[in-house]
Amino acid sequence: MQKQKQNLALKSFYNYDSLRNLEDLSDDIIQANLEMTDMEIESLTSILNEMELQIKTTEVLDQDGDEMINKISKVFKLSLIPNSNRKFLIYDNAKDTSIELRCLPAIELYFAIPHAYPSNIGPLFYMDTSFYEPFKNFLYDQLAQKWYENNPVTYECIINIQDDFLNSFFDQGDLGNVKLNDRGQVQFNYIGVDFQRVFEKSMEAQRRSFNNEEHDCKICMRKYLGDKFFFLSGCEHFFCYDCMITMVNQAINQNQVNKLICGEASCKKNLNDIDIRNLGLDRQTIEKYDKISLTNAIAQMDDLGWCPLPGCDSLATIEKDVNYGKCQHCDFMFCLDCRERYHPYKRCMVNRLDLVDIISEAEKESLDMKNKRAEEALNILFFRYCAKFCPNLKCGIRIQKEKSGCTKMQCPKCHHHFCWACLHDAKGMKHYKEKPECNDDGPHLQPEHLTQDIKNKHLAEGDDYINLKFCVLCPHCKSINQKKTKQNMLECVRCAGVFCYICNKPISGPEHYQGKSLCHVESDPWTDF
């Protein structure tokens, strides 16, 4: 079957019958013809690439019982793309559907060169492109008219196919199959057409045309031939392989695969999995990419996570309602907040501001030590005395006022204007005319002012200091709130958001303490821990 598919019947070539009437030629004429044909093919190889010109032997012809094959000296195949700045519409009359193309499929044409060419006969043609089947006789006639006695015509045939083929349709008027529609498109009309096949051939031709020209890489700004570029499937923008591989390798090594986007300034589409795998990265890089992709995917799931035990790193089943996780491999049960062994009925230490223990330890250590708990104590004191929250509830970041004097502030994140002294809106100067006492609220503490005097002042507050053991950060605005009663449902003193003291999660009301929840409605702040 394979042999029958590859071999071409010489009888199917245009101008085949002219071989039958050929008279015997002298050896000198045949030799002169061969030399002229060789020169012509040599010229073609200098202007066409390997995709456009393929030199064949007569073995591509079906040898079964056709004596005319002995009159053929050369066979070559041209694969040429018609040049046109127009857009194309392929219309199927039977299905009443159409597709648009930027580029027509290549015209694949076999030339069989007789011994008598070019002295006595022109070349034989055979078109091997089904898309142009309705137009093959028209094309054959166009090419045959190029030959006259002793005139080599293959170069002129190439020009005709590449540049004049489409224009010839319009010179002849409406051929029935091809016309220029109202939108300026060249419309090809068919009855029954394989759109998928046509589209694939069109993309193949488009890529070939691209590869034959130089283009600029918009990342490194260097020029390369088209075959050095990689096309992104999501947006069809292209960049050189070196830049793409460097960019993807850096993202994988920095664990930022989800931030990989197209390098075109106006395009923000993400690189998809197919693009990354088609770049030709080494096996280790692909394995690392797969691991990062899996981790990112798990992070988006509410019911799956990772076991926190060192050396395990297996998938764990997550139940957020009860703040609980269980490893599917080692069965370790853990708290979702602190990642330690699960501790039902007991509030997680991660959500506490346990300043008693932190500060007592910090007092015993010098400020230049690298002890993390001492640093944590100083950070908490700093934010308590030296920083304030942006009063814009949609922002709420901590802000430090670096100098004394003017109290007019602007949030570096949301650009909200406010008064440092009272935290009211202060976009203009009207606020300070109405409240002159806000013009200067005195010296402001800096990190270097966090001395023993501040801690002593804090300790002198007695019960208030001790009660900091039972303070938590509001999950809405991150401000400090203190539990003063047995009720575990707290309302933030700053943003009025409601949350649970036990699990430190936003809640809508008492129904949080019903059903599967392990949080109690009430607990004694002095005996709970």
XYZ file of C-alpha atoms in Angstrom, residues 4 12 28 44-45 62 70 116 128 134 136 146 148 185 193 256 284 299 335 356 373 437 440 461 464 467 501:
27
model
C 1.247 2.552 -4.447
C -1.730 11.404 -14.860
C 23.990 15.576 -29.290
C 16.648 26.791 -8.877
C 18.601 25.365 -5.941
C 4.983 4.031 -11.414
C 12.197 5.853 -20.566
C 13.416 16.285 -25.452
C -0.422 16.926 -5.681
C -10.761 22.449 -9.052
C -5.502 22.324 -11.767
C 5.186 29.593 -20.898
C 8.158 27.508 -26.606
C -11.546 38.600 0.635
C -14.289 20.465 1.971
C 6.933 31.493 40.143
C 15.068 17.667 35.592
C -3.169 25.194 46.972
C -3.970 21.873 63.159
C 3.706 38.155 78.540
C 11.351 35.732 70.033
C -4.932 70.752 67.640
C 1.289 68.920 65.389
C 0.031 49.152 83.435
C -3.725 45.668 81.210
C -4.501 40.818 79.871
C -11.787 34.124 69.694
